[in-house]
Coordinates of C-alpha atoms in Angstrom, one line a residue:
M1 CA 9.1 16.1 11.0
E2 CA 5.5 16.7 9.9
Q3 CA 6.7 17.4 6.4
I4 CA 8.7 14.2 6.3
K5 CA 5.7 12.2 7.5
N6 CA 3.7 13.7 4.7
D7 CA 6.4 13.1 2.1
I8 CA 6.7 9.4 3.0
F9 CA 3.3 8.6 1.5
N10 CA 3.7 10.7 -1.6
I11 CA 6.8 8.9 -2.9
S12 CA 6.4 8.0 -6.6
N13 CA 10.0 7.4 -7.8
N14 CA 13.5 6.4 -6.6
K15 CA 14.8 9.9 -6.4
Q16 CA 12.0 10.9 -4.0
F17 CA 12.6 7.7 -2.0
L18 CA 16.3 8.5 -1.7
N19 CA 15.6 12.1 -0.6
V20 CA 13.2 11.0 2.2
A21 CA 15.4 8.1 3.2
L22 CA 18.4 10.3 3.7
R23 CA 16.4 12.9 5.7
I24 CA 15.0 10.1 8.0
F25 CA 18.5 8.5 8.3
R26 CA 20.0 11.7 9.6
Y27 CA 17.1 12.2 12.0
Q28 CA 17.4 8.7 13.4
A29 CA 21.2 8.8 13.5
E30 CA 20.9 11.8 15.8
N31 CA 17.8 10.9 17.8
I32 CA 17.7 7.1 18.3
P33 CA 20.3 6.4 21.0
I34 CA 21.0 2.8 20.1
Y35 CA 21.3 3.6 16.4
N36 CA 23.5 6.5 17.2
E37 CA 25.8 4.3 19.3
Y38 CA 25.8 1.6 16.6
L39 CA 26.9 4.1 14.0
T40 CA 29.5 5.5 16.3
R41 CA 31.0 2.1 16.9
L42 CA 31.1 1.6 13.1
K43 CA 32.8 5.0 12.8
V44 CA 30.2 6.2 10.3
D45 CA 30.4 9.8 9.3
I46 CA 26.7 10.7 9.1
D47 CA 27.4 13.8 6.9
N48 CA 29.1 11.5 4.3
V49 CA 26.1 9.2 3.9
D50 CA 24.6 10.3 0.5
S51 CA 23.3 7.1 -1.0
L52 CA 21.3 4.0 0.2
D53 CA 24.3 1.7 0.0
K54 CA 26.1 3.9 2.6
I55 CA 23.4 3.6 5.2
P56 CA 24.2 0.9 7.9
F57 CA 21.3 -1.4 8.7
L58 CA 20.5 -2.1 12.3
P59 CA 20.5 -5.8 13.2
I60 CA 16.9 -6.7 14.2
Q61 CA 18.2 -8.4 17.4
F62 CA 18.5 -4.9 18.9
F63 CA 14.7 -4.8 19.2
K64 CA 15.1 -7.7 21.8
T65 CA 17.5 -5.8 24.0
H66 CA 17.0 -2.0 23.6
E67 CA 14.3 0.6 23.1
V68 CA 14.7 1.6 19.5
K69 CA 13.1 5.0 19.6
P70 CA 13.9 8.7 20.5
S71 CA 14.4 8.8 24.3
M72 CA 12.5 12.2 24.5
L73 CA 9.3 10.9 22.9
A74 CA 6.6 8.9 24.7
T75 CA 5.4 5.5 23.6
E76 CA 1.7 5.4 22.4
I77 CA 1.5 1.6 21.9
T78 CA 3.9 -1.3 22.4
F79 CA 4.0 -4.3 19.9
T80 CA 5.7 -7.5 20.8
S81 CA 6.7 -10.5 18.7
S82 CA 5.4 -14.0 19.4
G83 CA 8.8 -15.7 19.8
T84 CA 9.3 -19.3 20.6
T85 CA 9.8 -21.0 23.9
G86 CA 13.0 -19.9 25.6
N87 CA 13.6 -17.2 23.0
Q88 CA 13.7 -13.5 23.8
T89 CA 10.9 -11.5 22.1
S90 CA 11.2 -8.3 20.1
T91 CA 9.5 -5.1 21.4
H92 CA 8.6 -2.2 19.2
F93 CA 7.8 1.0 21.1
V94 CA 5.6 2.9 18.7
V95 CA 5.6 6.7 19.2
D96 CA 2.9 7.5 16.7
V97 CA 0.3 4.8 16.1
N98 CA -1.4 7.0 13.5
L99 CA 1.7 6.5 11.3
Y100 CA 1.1 2.7 11.5
K101 CA -2.6 3.1 10.6
K102 CA -1.8 5.3 7.7
S103 CA 0.9 2.9 6.5
F104 CA -1.2 -0.2 6.5
L105 CA -4.4 1.4 5.3
T106 CA -2.7 3.1 2.4
S107 CA -0.8 0.0 1.5
F108 CA -3.9 -2.2 1.7
T109 CA -5.9 0.2 -0.5
K110 CA -3.0 0.3 -3.0
F111 CA -2.9 -3.5 -3.4
Y112 CA -6.6 -4.6 -2.7
G113 CA -8.8 -1.5 -2.9
N114 CA -11.2 -0.1 -0.3
P115 CA -11.7 -2.3 2.8
K116 CA -15.4 -1.5 2.5
E117 CA -15.5 -3.8 -0.6
Y118 CA -14.8 -6.8 1.6
C119 CA -16.2 -9.0 4.4
I120 CA -12.9 -9.5 6.3
L121 CA -12.5 -12.7 8.3
A122 CA -9.4 -13.5 10.4
L123 CA -8.3 -16.9 11.6
L124 CA -5.4 -15.9 13.8
P125 CA -5.5 -18.1 16.9
S126 CA -1.8 -17.8 18.0
Y127 CA -1.9 -14.0 17.7
L128 CA -5.3 -13.6 19.5
E129 CA -4.0 -15.7 22.4
R130 CA -1.4 -13.1 23.4
Q131 CA -1.2 -9.4 23.9
G132 CA 0.7 -6.9 21.7
S133 CA 0.3 -8.3 18.2
S134 CA 0.8 -5.7 15.5
L135 CA -1.0 -8.1 13.1
V136 CA -4.1 -8.3 15.2
Y137 CA -4.1 -4.5 15.5
M138 CA -3.9 -4.1 11.8
V139 CA -6.6 -6.7 11.0
D140 CA -8.9 -5.4 13.7
E141 CA -8.7 -1.9 12.1
L142 CA -9.3 -3.4 8.6
I143 CA -12.4 -5.2 10.0
K144 CA -13.7 -2.0 11.4
Q145 CA -13.0 -0.2 8.1
S146 CA -14.8 -2.9 6.2
G147 CA -18.0 -2.1 8.1
H148 CA -19.5 -5.5 7.2
S149 CA -21.7 -7.1 9.8
E150 CA -20.2 -10.6 9.2
S151 CA -16.5 -9.5 9.4
G152 CA -14.7 -10.7 12.5
F153 CA -12.1 -12.8 14.3
F154 CA -12.1 -16.6 14.8
L155 CA -10.1 -18.3 17.5
N156 CA -10.9 -22.0 17.3
E157 CA -14.4 -21.7 15.8
I158 CA -13.6 -23.2 12.5
D159 CA -17.0 -24.8 12.1
E160 CA -18.6 -21.4 12.4
L161 CA -16.0 -19.9 10.0
A162 CA -16.8 -22.6 7.4
E163 CA -20.6 -21.9 7.6
R164 CA -20.0 -18.2 7.4
L165 CA -17.9 -18.6 4.3
K166 CA -20.5 -20.8 2.7
Q167 CA -23.2 -18.3 3.4
L168 CA -21.2 -15.4 2.1
E169 CA -20.2 -17.3 -1.0
S170 CA -23.8 -18.2 -1.7
I171 CA -24.7 -14.5 -2.0
G172 CA -21.5 -13.6 -4.0
Q173 CA -20.0 -11.4 -1.2
K174 CA -16.4 -10.5 -1.8
C175 CA -14.3 -11.8 1.1
L176 CA -10.8 -11.7 2.4
L177 CA -9.7 -14.5 4.8
F178 CA -6.5 -13.7 6.8
G179 CA -5.1 -16.8 8.4
V180 CA -2.0 -17.9 10.2
S181 CA -0.5 -20.8 8.2
F182 CA -1.0 -23.6 10.7
A183 CA -4.6 -22.6 11.3
L184 CA -5.3 -22.5 7.6
V185 CA -3.8 -26.0 7.3
D186 CA -6.0 -27.3 10.1
F187 CA -9.0 -25.6 8.5
S188 CA -8.2 -27.1 5.0
E189 CA -7.9 -30.6 6.4
K190 CA -11.4 -30.5 7.9
F191 CA -13.3 -28.5 5.2
K192 CA -13.3 -28.6 1.5
L193 CA -14.9 -25.4 0.1
Q194 CA -15.3 -23.8 -3.2
L195 CA -14.3 -20.2 -2.7
N196 CA -15.1 -18.2 -5.8
N197 CA -15.3 -14.8 -4.2
T198 CA -12.7 -15.1 -1.4
I199 CA -9.1 -14.2 -1.3
V200 CA -7.2 -16.4 1.1
M201 CA -4.1 -14.7 2.6
E202 CA -1.6 -16.5 4.8
T203 CA 0.4 -14.5 7.2
G204 CA 3.1 -17.1 8.0
G205 CA 3.4 -18.9 11.3
M206 CA 4.0 -22.7 11.3
K207 CA 7.0 -22.7 13.7
G208 CA 6.4 -24.8 16.8
R209 CA 2.8 -25.6 16.0
K210 CA 2.9 -28.1 13.1
K211 CA 5.5 -29.8 11.0
E212 CA 7.2 -27.2 8.8
M213 CA 6.0 -27.1 5.2
V214 CA 7.6 -25.4 2.3
R215 CA 5.6 -22.6 0.9
E216 CA 4.8 -24.4 -2.4
D217 CA 3.4 -27.4 -0.6
L218 CA 1.4 -25.2 1.9
H219 CA -0.2 -23.2 -1.0
N220 CA -0.9 -26.3 -3.1
Q221 CA -2.8 -27.9 -0.1
L222 CA -4.8 -24.8 0.5
C223 CA -5.6 -24.2 -3.2
E224 CA -6.8 -27.8 -3.5
A225 CA -9.0 -27.5 -0.4
F226 CA -10.6 -24.2 -1.3
G227 CA -10.9 -24.6 -5.1
I228 CA -8.7 -21.6 -5.9
T229 CA -5.6 -21.1 -8.0
E230 CA -3.5 -18.8 -5.8
I231 CA -2.8 -18.1 -2.2
H232 CA -2.0 -14.5 -1.2
S233 CA 0.5 -13.7 1.5
E234 CA 1.4 -10.8 3.8
Y235 CA 5.0 -10.1 4.8
G236 CA 5.4 -8.0 7.9
M237 CA 7.0 -8.1 11.3
T238 CA 6.7 -6.6 14.7
E239 CA 9.7 -4.3 14.1
L240 CA 8.1 -2.7 11.0
L241 CA 5.2 -0.4 10.4
S242 CA 4.7 -1.5 6.7
Q243 CA 3.8 -4.7 4.9
A244 CA 4.5 -6.3 1.6
Y245 CA 1.9 -8.4 -0.2
S246 CA 2.0 -11.3 -2.6
N247 CA -1.0 -12.2 -4.8
G248 CA 0.5 -15.6 -5.6
K249 CA 3.6 -17.8 -5.9
G250 CA 5.2 -16.1 -2.9
I251 CA 6.4 -13.1 -5.0
F252 CA 6.0 -10.0 -2.8
R253 CA 5.7 -6.3 -3.7
C254 CA 6.3 -3.3 -1.4
P255 CA 4.4 -0.1 -1.1
P256 CA 6.4 2.9 -2.5
W257 CA 7.9 3.8 0.9
M258 CA 9.3 0.3 1.6
K259 CA 12.2 -1.4 -0.1
V260 CA 14.0 -4.7 0.2
I261 CA 17.8 -5.0 -0.4
I262 CA 19.7 -8.3 -0.3
R263 CA 23.0 -8.5 1.7
D264 CA 25.7 -11.2 1.9
P265 CA 24.6 -13.3 4.8
Y266 CA 28.3 -13.7 5.9
D267 CA 29.2 -10.0 5.3
P268 CA 26.4 -7.7 6.6
F269 CA 28.0 -4.6 4.9
S270 CA 28.0 -6.1 1.5
T271 CA 24.9 -6.0 -0.7
L272 CA 24.1 -8.5 -3.5
P273 CA 22.8 -7.8 -7.0
T274 CA 19.3 -8.8 -8.1
Q275 CA 18.6 -12.5 -8.7
R276 CA 21.2 -13.5 -6.0
A277 CA 19.9 -15.1 -2.8
G278 CA 21.0 -13.7 0.5
A279 CA 19.8 -12.1 3.7
I280 CA 17.0 -9.5 3.7
N281 CA 17.6 -5.8 4.6
I282 CA 14.4 -3.7 4.8
I283 CA 13.9 0.0 4.4
D284 CA 10.6 1.0 6.0
L285 CA 10.3 4.8 5.8
A286 CA 7.1 4.7 7.9
N287 CA 9.3 3.5 10.8
V288 CA 10.4 7.1 11.2
Y289 CA 10.4 7.2 15.0
S290 CA 12.1 3.8 15.3
C291 CA 14.7 2.6 12.8
S292 CA 13.9 2.5 9.1
F293 CA 16.9 0.5 8.1
I294 CA 16.8 -3.1 9.5
Q295 CA 18.9 -6.2 8.9
T296 CA 16.4 -9.1 9.3
E297 CA 17.1 -12.8 9.9
D298 CA 15.2 -13.8 6.7
L299 CA 16.7 -15.0 3.5
G300 CA 15.4 -13.9 0.1
K301 CA 16.0 -12.7 -3.4
V302 CA 15.1 -9.5 -5.2
Y303 CA 14.1 -9.4 -8.8
D304 CA 14.7 -6.7 -11.5
D305 CA 11.3 -5.2 -11.0
E306 CA 12.0 -4.8 -7.2
S307 CA 9.6 -7.6 -6.3
F308 CA 11.1 -10.2 -3.9
E309 CA 10.8 -13.7 -2.6
V310 CA 11.3 -15.0 1.0
L311 CA 13.4 -18.2 0.9
G312 CA 13.6 -19.0 4.6
R313 CA 15.5 -18.1 7.8
M314 CA 19.2 -17.6 8.4
N315 CA 21.0 -20.6 9.9
D316 CA 22.9 -20.7 13.2
A317 CA 26.3 -20.1 11.6
Q318 CA 25.0 -17.0 9.7
L319 CA 23.3 -15.6 12.8
R320 CA 26.6 -16.1 14.8
G321 CA 28.3 -14.0 12.2
C322 CA 25.8 -11.2 12.6
N323 CA 25.8 -11.5 16.3
L324 CA 29.4 -10.2 16.4
L325 CA 27.8 -6.8 15.8
V326 CA 25.4 -7.1 18.8
Y327 CA 26.4 -6.3 22.3

């Protein structure tokens, strides 16, 4: 297993990706009880799985009802999703938190460079107000890695955040502002700033807090308020240990050990070609002690260069179709 963990972060082409993915699939098929049972019910012959399109993806709903991890390994840290009122939350029992750290630090460095180059500011009120957020864990580590005395979290202190950004901008400090979408909207409605040295990165999160906005309208409002041309985005979830990033227009790119595949939303075992909209399947090879092959409830589209776009969430009818697989 140590060799596999090393190989994950040295993937540089599709052949290597397939090789590591198949090794992880066989490990998880044998050692993750709920995935093993799922494959058994689907009558999957593990030995005959020799390509990505033969790997069954586990519906993400199982993270709400089962421990998705090897039963013989202890949990180091538990991450939980925020959920909405009356909805059951997902729980990710993380066996090796260092894998998570290596994944998000390697990925961040690939897309944005050394965290030490930035003053990192985080406007994540809904995540800070609860326990078990994997996003807060990641941003907290990035803040520590930045080593900048002005880096830090903001709950509701948007006046202080505005003043800090003005001061940092005045000295030409390179900054990264992580923000949950509804909090960035509130911030943009109160303050108009000229951010010449700051990357603004929204992490999603409007549901239940403000009127839903389409991504284009959200980004346009933030660009106008902050005097910038693009809003960056982070795409991750409780059930994963890796993130994809967008540097504008909602087009995301994955690190080499992560891949997005589009499935037919009404037939979870049928994949769609590039340019076709459907439901998002994610391969996250860093999720080695959980499940690396997950059917999400998001809709999206993959392009020929393997970048992808998130188009929304599955509707009730589509979810009912997938729920036939969940017990």
